[in-house]
Amino acid sequence: MSGLRDRLARHLKPGKTAAAPEAEAEQRQAELTPEEAQHGPAEGGGPAREPAAASDAAGNAPAEGPHGYAGHVSGGSPADVRSGSGQADEPAAPAAPAPAHSEAAAWAKLDAELYEFPAGSFVRRVRTYPMDAYHGWYRLDALHEHVRELGAFHPEAESVHAEGLLFFDTETTGLGVGAGNVAFLVGIGYYESGSFVVEQLFIRHPAEERAMLAYLEEKMKRFTHVVSYNGRTFDWPILQNRFILNRMRPDIDRLLHLDLLHPSRSLWKHSMPSVRLGKVEEAQLGYAREDDVSGAFAPELYVLYLAEGKTDVLRGVFVHNERDIVSLAALSALITRYLADEEPLEPKSPGDLFRLGQWLLKMNRLPSAEKILELGFSRLQEQGEEGHTVSGDLLLRYAAYYKKAGVRDRAVELWNRLIRQAGPAATAPVEAYIELAMHYEHGCKDYALALELSREALDVLRQRRRLLRRSEKAADEERRITHRIERLQRKLRDCGKSVSERKASVKAAIPSKPPKPPKPPGQARSAKPSGKPRPAYAADSLFDVARNPG
């Protein structure tokens, strides 16, 4: 436990100098008697051997980082710099620089460095990708071709340039956005000098957070947009909180946010089991991660690093964060291709085409959206001619689009198709009956047909109620249908028409469905009327609503 406490003190209290144990050993050595100095202390000689071990470590440590970060690899810890008080007559501890050199070598194994900034020190890792590098199916320079299309997210702003995009992701100590959640690793990516650069800023303890934030503030000045994945509601608010808690007021609110989670949900929510970035990478970018450490384990690994001081436990966290940053660049390229109408549509299903068309409508890409929705409708017709059953929800969505667009004929065709392909009456779509009833009532003024369709909807709803638990939503829907039936009956009476006069035409217009089973003989209606008043629940048929409103 003493070793664990020492390691925690080293990480959580950076103000202490690395030479403190050696100075304490020298003080104990000075207090020994001549006899103890000659033969050693009575209880162990561990402290007397520490300077030698530290000297060995210092001699074996590399003098500088192996990756050529000129002027940035720290030659000593901040504590060593602060401990220099100008007292040249005091003997210097020869083993004092050893911990800084050994720590720098440990970070070098992760291609990272101890970075010195005017506000303090932290760990920085830099990776540079050539522009012709592939991430899955897409090159990293593919974004440059249609990057201006990203202006659709903020039409009122100036045009977008690739060099003005800052790709952003964090690894935090928790999942909330409160003051206690700290971003111990901030990853940023950007295009610079014909390369894609990924920088990862890591704090070894909370005292380094202000220096890391100051460096990030300076870095953000050259960018106009921030690109993230769920960063609008999670990563970015955390970063803003950390600036406030460190009494810093950078002008980061001027940056426009491009959160790629929202278009991903619009495009693939109904066709994928999850729209997490790792799943989107695999399905849409063609990139499958291998031996990836989930971001959910990042807080635990950070705590383990604080306890043990071993940088190896953080390797998976750095790699995971780096992949997230590069994936944001590739996903941005895919989004711009959709906006520019450059992505091939041949392999897409009618459902994929509908979601893409709806998203393009929201992004004000009207010509592309109409073309894609037209292609989706034609594929729906092809599937219907081949006898394929299409999702009822998809047919309703296409019908709702054409209803809103004013193309009533296509909407009616889709509602009728949905009724035809339905199986048992209890599973028939009530929405299709109601939509057709509204169409014939308000659009065609055919009240008899609208009345019959409303009764069919009520029949389906009551049969479904026998199979499922009664809910308040179903009860409200039944009351609305009943009210519609009563209104249509009043309209028919006002027009002087009866249901029997239109019975033949109504049956011909309603799509066919499986016949109803015959009633048992015991339930046949008696021809002789009863002298007693009829109870509210007794009805000649399921549709006798006028005489039996209950």
Coordinates of C-alpha atoms in Angstrom, one line a residue:
M1 CA 0.0 0.0 0.0
S2 CA 2.9 2.4 0.6
G3 CA 4.0 2.0 -3.0
L4 CA 0.5 2.7 -4.2
R5 CA 0.3 5.8 -2.0
D6 CA 3.6 7.0 -3.4
R7 CA 2.4 6.5 -7.0
L8 CA -0.8 8.4 -6.3
A9 CA 1.0 11.2 -4.6
R10 CA 3.3 11.5 -7.6
H11 CA 0.4 11.8 -10.1
L12 CA -2.1 13.8 -7.9
K13 CA 0.5 16.2 -6.3
P14 CA 2.7 17.4 -9.1
G15 CA 4.1 20.3 -7.0
K16 CA 6.5 18.0 -5.2
T17 CA 9.9 17.6 -6.7
A18 CA 11.2 14.3 -7.9
A19 CA 14.3 14.7 -5.6
A20 CA 12.3 14.8 -2.4
P21 CA 13.1 11.1 -1.5
E22 CA 16.8 11.6 -2.1
A23 CA 16.9 14.8 0.0
E24 CA 15.2 13.0 2.8
A25 CA 17.8 10.1 2.5
E26 CA 20.7 12.6 2.7
Q27 CA 19.2 14.2 5.8
R28 CA 18.9 10.8 7.5
Q29 CA 22.5 10.0 6.4
A30 CA 23.7 13.2 8.1
E31 CA 22.0 12.3 11.4
L32 CA 23.8 8.9 11.7
T33 CA 26.5 8.4 14.2
P34 CA 30.0 7.6 12.9
E35 CA 29.6 3.9 13.9
E36 CA 26.2 3.7 12.1
A37 CA 27.7 5.5 9.1
Q38 CA 30.5 2.9 8.9
H39 CA 28.4 -0.3 9.4
G40 CA 25.0 0.9 8.2
P41 CA 21.8 1.7 10.1
A42 CA 20.4 -0.8 12.5
E43 CA 17.1 -1.3 10.6
G44 CA 17.7 -1.8 6.9
G45 CA 19.6 0.4 4.4
G46 CA 16.9 0.9 1.8
P47 CA 17.0 4.7 1.8
A48 CA 20.8 4.8 1.4
R49 CA 20.5 2.7 -1.8
E50 CA 17.8 4.9 -3.5
P51 CA 20.2 7.5 -5.0
A52 CA 22.2 4.8 -6.7
A53 CA 19.1 3.2 -8.2
A54 CA 17.9 6.6 -9.4
S55 CA 21.3 7.3 -11.0
D56 CA 21.2 4.0 -12.9
A57 CA 17.7 5.0 -14.2
A58 CA 19.0 8.3 -15.2
G59 CA 22.0 6.9 -17.1
N60 CA 19.8 4.4 -19.0
A61 CA 17.1 6.9 -20.0
P62 CA 17.2 8.5 -23.5
A63 CA 18.2 12.1 -23.7
E64 CA 15.4 13.1 -26.0
G65 CA 12.3 11.8 -27.7
P66 CA 12.7 9.6 -30.8
H67 CA 10.1 11.4 -33.0
G68 CA 11.8 14.7 -33.6
Y69 CA 9.4 17.1 -31.8
A70 CA 12.1 19.7 -31.7
G71 CA 12.0 22.1 -28.8
H72 CA 9.0 20.4 -27.2
V73 CA 10.4 17.3 -25.5
S74 CA 10.8 18.3 -21.9
G75 CA 14.3 17.8 -20.4
G76 CA 13.0 17.9 -16.9
S77 CA 9.9 18.0 -14.9
P78 CA 8.1 21.3 -14.0
A79 CA 9.1 20.6 -10.4
D80 CA 12.7 20.6 -11.4
V81 CA 12.4 24.0 -13.0
R82 CA 10.5 25.4 -10.0
S83 CA 13.1 24.0 -7.6
G84 CA 15.9 26.1 -9.1
S85 CA 16.2 29.0 -6.6
G86 CA 19.6 30.2 -7.7
Q87 CA 21.5 28.9 -4.6
A88 CA 24.6 27.7 -6.3
D89 CA 26.5 26.8 -3.1
E90 CA 24.0 24.0 -2.2
P91 CA 25.0 20.5 -3.7
A92 CA 22.7 19.4 -6.5
A93 CA 21.0 16.0 -6.3
P94 CA 22.5 14.1 -9.2
A95 CA 19.5 11.8 -9.6
A96 CA 16.8 14.6 -9.8
P97 CA 16.4 14.6 -13.6
A98 CA 16.0 10.8 -13.7
P99 CA 12.2 10.6 -13.2
A100 CA 11.5 13.2 -16.0
H101 CA 13.8 11.3 -18.5
S102 CA 12.3 7.9 -17.6
E103 CA 8.7 9.3 -17.9
A104 CA 9.5 10.9 -21.3
A105 CA 10.8 7.6 -22.5
A106 CA 7.6 5.9 -21.3
W107 CA 5.5 8.4 -23.2
A108 CA 7.7 8.0 -26.3
K109 CA 6.5 4.4 -26.5
L110 CA 3.1 5.7 -27.3
D111 CA 4.5 8.2 -29.8
A112 CA 3.7 11.0 -27.3
E113 CA 5.8 13.7 -25.7
L114 CA 5.9 15.9 -22.5
Y115 CA 4.9 19.2 -24.0
E116 CA 5.9 22.5 -22.4
F117 CA 3.6 25.4 -22.9
P118 CA 3.8 28.8 -21.4
A119 CA 0.8 28.0 -19.2
G120 CA 2.3 24.7 -18.0
S121 CA 3.0 21.2 -19.3
F122 CA 0.9 18.3 -20.5
V123 CA 1.2 15.2 -22.8
R124 CA 0.8 15.7 -26.5
R125 CA 0.6 13.0 -29.2
V126 CA 0.7 14.0 -32.9
R127 CA 0.0 11.7 -35.8
T128 CA 0.2 12.9 -39.5
Y129 CA -1.7 11.2 -42.3
P130 CA -1.0 11.7 -46.0
M131 CA -3.9 13.0 -48.1
D132 CA -4.0 9.8 -50.2
A133 CA -4.5 7.6 -47.2
Y134 CA -7.7 5.6 -47.1
H135 CA -10.0 5.2 -44.1
G136 CA -12.3 2.3 -45.3
W137 CA -13.6 3.2 -48.7
Y138 CA -12.8 6.9 -48.6
R139 CA -9.6 8.9 -49.0
L140 CA -8.9 11.6 -46.5
D141 CA -8.7 14.2 -49.2
A142 CA -12.2 13.2 -50.6
L143 CA -13.7 15.9 -48.4
H144 CA -12.1 18.7 -50.4
E145 CA -14.1 18.0 -53.5
H146 CA -17.5 18.8 -52.1
V147 CA -16.7 20.5 -48.7
R148 CA -18.8 23.6 -49.6
E149 CA -21.9 21.4 -49.4
L150 CA -21.5 21.4 -45.6
G151 CA -22.8 25.0 -45.7
A152 CA -26.3 23.4 -45.8
F153 CA -26.0 22.9 -42.1
H154 CA -25.6 26.7 -41.6
P155 CA -27.0 28.4 -44.7
E156 CA -26.7 31.9 -43.2
A157 CA -22.9 31.6 -42.6
E158 CA -20.0 32.0 -45.0
S159 CA -18.8 29.2 -47.2
V160 CA -17.0 26.2 -45.6
H161 CA -13.3 25.4 -46.3
A162 CA -11.6 22.2 -45.4
E163 CA -8.8 24.1 -43.6
G164 CA -11.4 25.7 -41.4
L165 CA -12.8 22.4 -40.0
L166 CA -11.7 21.2 -36.5
F167 CA -12.6 17.6 -35.9
F168 CA -13.2 17.1 -32.2
D169 CA -13.7 14.3 -29.7
T170 CA -13.0 13.8 -26.0
E171 CA -12.5 11.0 -23.5
T172 CA -13.9 11.9 -20.1
T173 CA -14.0 10.6 -16.5
G174 CA -17.8 10.2 -16.7
L175 CA -20.9 10.4 -18.8
G176 CA -22.6 13.5 -17.4
V177 CA -22.0 17.1 -18.3
G178 CA -21.7 18.4 -14.8
A179 CA -18.7 20.1 -13.2
G180 CA -17.3 16.9 -11.9
N181 CA -16.7 15.4 -15.4
V182 CA -13.2 16.1 -16.7
A183 CA -12.0 15.6 -20.3
F184 CA -8.6 14.0 -19.6
L185 CA -8.0 13.4 -23.3
V186 CA -9.0 15.9 -26.0
G187 CA -8.5 14.8 -29.6
I188 CA -8.5 17.3 -32.5
G189 CA -7.9 16.8 -36.2
Y190 CA -7.4 19.3 -39.0
Y191 CA -6.1 19.7 -42.5
E192 CA -2.7 21.4 -42.8
S193 CA 0.0 21.7 -45.4
G194 CA -1.3 18.9 -47.5
S195 CA -1.8 16.4 -44.6
F196 CA -4.4 15.4 -42.1
V197 CA -3.0 16.0 -38.6
V198 CA -4.4 14.4 -35.4
E199 CA -3.4 15.9 -32.1
Q200 CA -4.2 14.3 -28.7
L201 CA -3.9 16.4 -25.6
F202 CA -3.7 14.4 -22.3
I203 CA -3.4 15.6 -18.7
R204 CA -1.5 13.4 -16.3
H205 CA -3.3 15.1 -13.3
P206 CA -5.9 17.8 -12.8
A207 CA -3.2 20.5 -12.3
E208 CA -2.3 20.2 -16.1
E209 CA -5.8 20.9 -17.3
R210 CA -5.4 24.7 -17.5
A211 CA -2.2 24.4 -19.6
M212 CA -4.0 22.0 -22.0
L213 CA -7.0 24.3 -22.3
A214 CA -4.8 27.3 -23.0
Y215 CA -3.1 25.4 -25.8
L216 CA -6.5 24.3 -27.2
E217 CA -7.8 27.9 -27.0
E218 CA -4.8 29.1 -29.0
K219 CA -5.3 26.3 -31.5
M220 CA -9.0 27.0 -32.1
K221 CA -8.4 30.6 -33.3
R222 CA -7.8 29.5 -36.9
F223 CA -10.9 27.4 -37.4
T224 CA -14.5 28.3 -38.3
H225 CA -16.4 25.0 -37.7
V226 CA -16.3 22.2 -35.2
V227 CA -17.1 18.7 -36.4
S228 CA -18.1 16.1 -33.9
Y229 CA -20.3 13.0 -33.2
N230 CA -22.8 13.8 -30.5
G231 CA -20.5 16.7 -29.5
R232 CA -23.3 19.3 -29.5
T233 CA -24.9 17.7 -26.4
F234 CA -21.9 16.0 -24.7
D235 CA -18.3 16.9 -25.6
W236 CA -18.7 20.6 -26.4
P237 CA -20.7 21.4 -23.2
I238 CA -18.1 19.6 -21.1
L239 CA -15.3 21.6 -22.7
Q240 CA -17.2 24.9 -22.1
N241 CA -17.6 23.9 -18.4
R242 CA -13.9 23.2 -18.0
F243 CA -13.1 26.6 -19.5
I244 CA -15.5 28.3 -17.1
L245 CA -14.2 26.4 -14.0
N246 CA -10.6 27.4 -14.9
R247 CA -11.7 31.1 -15.1
M248 CA -11.0 31.2 -18.9
R249 CA -13.3 33.0 -21.3
P250 CA -12.2 32.0 -24.8
D251 CA -14.3 33.1 -27.8
I252 CA -15.3 29.6 -28.8
D253 CA -19.0 30.3 -29.2
R254 CA -18.2 31.8 -32.6
L255 CA -17.4 28.3 -34.0
L256 CA -20.3 26.7 -35.9
H257 CA -21.1 23.1 -34.9
L258 CA -21.5 20.3 -37.4
D259 CA -22.8 17.3 -35.3
L260 CA -22.7 14.3 -37.6
L261 CA -24.9 12.2 -35.3
H262 CA -28.0 14.0 -36.5
P263 CA -27.7 13.2 -40.2
S264 CA -26.6 9.7 -39.3
R265 CA -29.8 9.2 -37.4
S266 CA -31.9 10.6 -40.2
L267 CA -30.2 8.3 -42.8
W268 CA -29.6 5.0 -41.0
K269 CA -31.6 4.9 -37.7
H270 CA -34.2 2.5 -39.2
S271 CA -31.8 0.4 -41.2
M272 CA -29.1 -0.3 -38.6
P273 CA -29.4 -1.7 -35.1
S274 CA -27.3 1.2 -33.8
V275 CA -25.9 4.5 -35.0
R276 CA -22.9 4.5 -32.8
L277 CA -19.9 5.8 -34.6
G278 CA -18.2 2.3 -34.7
K279 CA -21.3 0.8 -36.3
V280 CA -21.6 3.6 -38.8
E281 CA -17.9 3.2 -39.7
E282 CA -18.4 -0.5 -40.4
A283 CA -21.7 -0.2 -42.4
Q284 CA -21.2 3.1 -44.3
L285 CA -17.5 3.7 -44.4
G286 CA -16.2 0.1 -44.8
Y287 CA -13.9 0.4 -41.9
A288 CA -14.0 -2.3 -39.2
R289 CA -12.0 -1.7 -36.0
E290 CA -9.8 -4.5 -34.7
D291 CA -8.8 -4.8 -31.0
D292 CA -10.5 -1.6 -30.2
V293 CA -11.0 -0.4 -26.6
S294 CA -14.5 0.8 -26.0
G295 CA -14.8 4.4 -24.9
A296 CA -16.9 3.1 -21.9
F297 CA -13.7 1.7 -20.4
A298 CA -11.7 5.0 -20.8
P299 CA -12.5 6.3 -17.3
E300 CA -11.5 3.1 -15.6
L301 CA -8.2 3.0 -17.6
Y302 CA -7.5 6.6 -16.6
V303 CA -8.0 5.8 -12.9
L304 CA -5.7 2.8 -13.3
Y305 CA -3.1 5.0 -14.8
L306 CA -3.4 7.4 -11.9
A307 CA -2.9 4.6 -9.5
E308 CA 0.0 2.7 -11.2
G309 CA 1.6 5.4 -13.4
K310 CA 2.0 3.0 -16.3
T311 CA 1.4 4.6 -19.7
D312 CA 0.9 1.2 -21.4
V313 CA -2.7 1.0 -20.0
L314 CA -3.6 4.1 -22.0
R315 CA -2.5 2.8 -25.4
G316 CA -6.0 1.5 -26.3
V317 CA -7.6 4.8 -25.2
F318 CA -5.3 6.9 -27.5
V319 CA -5.9 4.5 -30.4
H320 CA -9.7 4.6 -29.9
N321 CA -9.7 8.4 -29.8
E322 CA -7.5 8.7 -32.9
R323 CA -9.8 6.4 -34.9
D324 CA -12.8 8.5 -33.9
I325 CA -11.1 11.7 -35.3
V326 CA -10.1 10.1 -38.6
S327 CA -13.6 8.6 -38.9
L328 CA -15.1 12.0 -38.6
A329 CA -13.2 13.2 -41.6
A330 CA -14.2 10.2 -43.7
L331 CA -17.9 10.5 -42.6
S332 CA -17.9 14.2 -43.5
A333 CA -16.7 13.2 -47.0
L334 CA -19.7 10.8 -47.3
I335 CA -22.2 13.4 -46.1
T336 CA -20.9 15.9 -48.6
R337 CA -21.3 13.3 -51.4
Y338 CA -25.0 12.8 -50.4
L339 CA -25.5 16.6 -50.5
A340 CA -23.8 16.9 -53.9
D341 CA -25.9 14.0 -55.3
E342 CA -22.7 12.1 -56.0
E343 CA -23.2 8.9 -54.0
P344 CA -24.4 5.9 -56.1
L345 CA -28.0 4.9 -55.4
E346 CA -28.2 1.5 -57.2
P347 CA -27.7 -0.7 -54.1
K348 CA -30.1 1.3 -51.9
S349 CA -33.6 -0.1 -50.9
P350 CA -36.8 1.9 -51.1
G351 CA -36.5 2.5 -47.4
D352 CA -33.0 3.9 -47.7
L353 CA -34.0 6.1 -50.5
F354 CA -37.0 7.5 -48.6
R355 CA -34.9 8.4 -45.6
L356 CA -32.2 10.0 -47.8
G357 CA -34.9 12.0 -49.7
Q358 CA -36.5 13.2 -46.5
W359 CA -33.1 14.3 -45.1
L360 CA -32.3 16.1 -48.3
L361 CA -35.7 17.9 -48.1
K362 CA -34.7 19.0 -44.6
M363 CA -31.4 20.3 -45.9
N364 CA -33.2 22.3 -48.6
R365 CA -31.9 20.1 -51.5
L366 CA -35.3 19.9 -53.2
P367 CA -34.3 18.7 -56.7
S368 CA -32.1 15.9 -55.4
A369 CA -34.8 14.9 -52.8
E370 CA -37.6 14.7 -55.4
K371 CA -35.5 12.6 -57.7
I372 CA -34.5 10.2 -55.0
L373 CA -38.1 9.8 -53.7
E374 CA -39.3 9.2 -57.2
L375 CA -36.7 6.4 -57.6
G376 CA -37.9 4.9 -54.3
F377 CA -41.5 5.0 -55.4
S378 CA -40.7 3.3 -58.7
R379 CA -38.9 0.5 -56.8
L380 CA -41.9 0.1 -54.5
Q381 CA -44.0 -0.5 -57.6
E382 CA -41.6 -3.0 -59.0
Q383 CA -41.7 -4.9 -55.7
G384 CA -45.5 -4.9 -55.8
E385 CA -45.5 -6.2 -59.3
E386 CA -43.2 -9.0 -58.3
G387 CA -45.5 -9.9 -55.4
H388 CA -43.1 -8.8 -52.6
T389 CA -44.6 -7.6 -49.3
V390 CA -43.4 -4.2 -48.3
S391 CA -43.3 -2.9 -44.7
G392 CA -46.6 -1.2 -43.9
D393 CA -44.8 1.6 -42.1
L394 CA -42.8 2.4 -45.2
L395 CA -46.0 2.5 -47.4
L396 CA -47.6 4.9 -44.9
R397 CA -44.5 7.1 -44.9
Y398 CA -44.4 7.3 -48.7
A399 CA -48.2 8.0 -48.7
A400 CA -47.8 10.7 -46.1
Y401 CA -45.1 12.4 -48.3
Y402 CA -47.3 12.4 -51.4
K403 CA -50.3 13.6 -49.5
K404 CA -48.3 16.5 -48.2
A405 CA -46.9 17.2 -51.7
G406 CA -50.4 17.2 -53.1
V407 CA -50.0 14.1 -55.2
R408 CA -53.2 12.5 -53.9
D409 CA -53.4 9.7 -56.6
R410 CA -50.2 8.1 -55.4
A411 CA -51.2 8.4 -51.8
V412 CA -54.5 6.7 -52.4
E413 CA -52.7 4.0 -54.4
L414 CA -50.4 3.3 -51.5
W415 CA -53.2 3.2 -48.9
N416 CA -55.2 0.7 -51.0
R417 CA -52.1 -1.4 -51.5
L418 CA -51.5 -1.5 -47.8
I419 CA -55.1 -2.7 -47.1
R420 CA -54.8 -5.3 -49.8
Q421 CA -51.6 -6.8 -48.5
A422 CA -52.8 -6.9 -44.9
G423 CA -53.5 -10.3 -43.5
P424 CA -56.1 -11.0 -40.7
A425 CA -58.6 -8.2 -40.0
A426 CA -57.1 -7.5 -36.6
T427 CA -53.7 -6.7 -38.2
A428 CA -55.1 -4.5 -40.9
P429 CA -53.8 -0.9 -40.8
V430 CA -56.4 1.4 -39.3
E431 CA -54.4 4.5 -40.5
A432 CA -55.0 3.5 -44.1
Y433 CA -58.8 3.2 -43.7
I434 CA -58.9 6.6 -41.9
E435 CA -56.8 8.3 -44.6
L436 CA -59.0 6.9 -47.3
A437 CA -62.1 8.0 -45.4
M438 CA -60.8 11.5 -45.1
H439 CA -59.8 11.6 -48.8
Y440 CA -63.3 10.5 -50.0
E441 CA -65.1 12.7 -47.5
H442 CA -63.2 16.0 -48.0
G443 CA -61.6 15.5 -51.4
C444 CA -64.3 13.6 -53.4
K445 CA -67.4 14.4 -51.3
D446 CA -68.3 10.7 -51.4
Y447 CA -69.8 10.4 -48.0
A448 CA -71.2 6.9 -48.4
L449 CA -67.8 5.5 -49.3
A450 CA -66.1 7.4 -46.5
L451 CA -68.7 6.1 -44.1
E452 CA -68.1 2.5 -45.1
L453 CA -64.3 2.9 -44.8
S454 CA -64.8 4.4 -41.3
R455 CA -66.9 1.5 -40.3
E456 CA -64.2 -0.9 -41.6
A457 CA -61.7 1.0 -39.5
L458 CA -63.9 0.7 -36.4
D459 CA -64.3 -3.0 -37.0
V460 CA -60.5 -3.5 -37.3
L461 CA -60.0 -1.5 -34.1
R462 CA -62.5 -3.5 -32.1
Q463 CA -61.1 -6.8 -33.3
R464 CA -57.7 -5.7 -32.3
R465 CA -59.0 -4.7 -28.9
R466 CA -60.1 -8.3 -28.3
L467 CA -56.5 -9.5 -28.8
L468 CA -54.6 -6.7 -27.0
R469 CA -54.9 -5.0 -23.7
R470 CA -57.2 -1.9 -23.8
S471 CA -55.3 1.3 -23.7
E472 CA -56.3 5.0 -23.5
K473 CA -54.8 5.7 -26.9
A474 CA -57.0 3.0 -28.5
A475 CA -60.1 4.3 -26.7
D476 CA -59.4 7.8 -27.9
E477 CA -59.0 6.5 -31.5
E478 CA -62.2 4.6 -31.2
R479 CA -64.1 7.7 -30.0
R480 CA -62.7 9.7 -32.9
I481 CA -63.8 7.1 -35.5
T482 CA -67.2 6.9 -33.9
H483 CA -67.5 10.7 -34.1
R484 CA -66.5 10.5 -37.8
I485 CA -69.2 7.9 -38.5
E486 CA -71.9 10.0 -36.8
R487 CA -70.8 13.1 -38.8
L488 CA -70.9 11.2 -42.1
Q489 CA -74.3 9.8 -41.4
R490 CA -75.6 13.3 -40.8
K491 CA -74.1 14.5 -44.1
L492 CA -75.8 11.6 -45.9
R493 CA -79.1 12.5 -44.4
D494 CA -78.7 16.1 -45.3
C495 CA -77.9 15.1 -48.9
G496 CA -81.0 12.9 -49.1
K497 CA -79.0 9.8 -49.8
S498 CA -79.1 6.4 -48.2
V499 CA -76.5 3.8 -47.7
S500 CA -78.5 1.2 -49.5
E501 CA -78.5 3.3 -52.7
R502 CA -74.7 3.2 -52.9
K503 CA -74.0 -0.2 -51.5
A504 CA -73.0 -1.8 -54.8
S505 CA -70.6 1.0 -55.7
V506 CA -69.1 1.2 -52.2
K507 CA -68.3 -2.5 -52.2
A508 CA -66.6 -2.2 -55.6
A509 CA -64.5 0.7 -54.4
I510 CA -63.3 -0.8 -51.1
P511 CA -60.2 -3.1 -51.5
S512 CA -61.0 -6.7 -51.0
K513 CA -60.0 -8.4 -47.8
P514 CA -60.6 -11.9 -46.2
P515 CA -64.3 -12.6 -45.6
K516 CA -65.7 -12.5 -42.1
P517 CA -66.5 -15.8 -40.4
P518 CA -70.2 -16.6 -40.2
K519 CA -71.9 -16.0 -36.9
P520 CA -73.1 -19.0 -34.8
P521 CA -76.8 -19.8 -35.2
G522 CA -77.6 -18.9 -31.6
Q523 CA -76.6 -15.2 -32.3
A524 CA -79.1 -14.7 -35.1
R525 CA -81.4 -11.7 -34.7
S526 CA -84.9 -12.4 -33.7
A527 CA -87.6 -11.2 -36.2
K528 CA -90.1 -10.4 -33.3
P529 CA -89.2 -7.2 -31.6
S530 CA -89.0 -7.3 -27.9
G531 CA -91.2 -5.1 -25.8
K532 CA -88.4 -4.3 -23.4
P533 CA -86.0 -1.4 -24.0
R534 CA -82.8 -2.4 -25.7
P535 CA -79.7 -2.2 -23.6
A536 CA -76.9 0.2 -24.7
Y537 CA -74.5 -2.6 -25.6
A538 CA -76.9 -4.6 -27.8
A539 CA -76.4 -4.0 -31.5
D540 CA -77.6 -5.6 -34.7
S541 CA -74.1 -5.5 -36.1
L542 CA -70.7 -4.1 -35.3
F543 CA -71.6 -1.0 -37.4
D544 CA -75.0 -0.2 -35.9
V545 CA -73.6 2.9 -34.2
A546 CA -76.4 5.3 -34.8
R547 CA -78.9 3.4 -32.6
N548 CA -76.3 2.1 -30.2
P549 CA -73.7 4.9 -29.6
G550 CA -72.2 3.0 -26.7

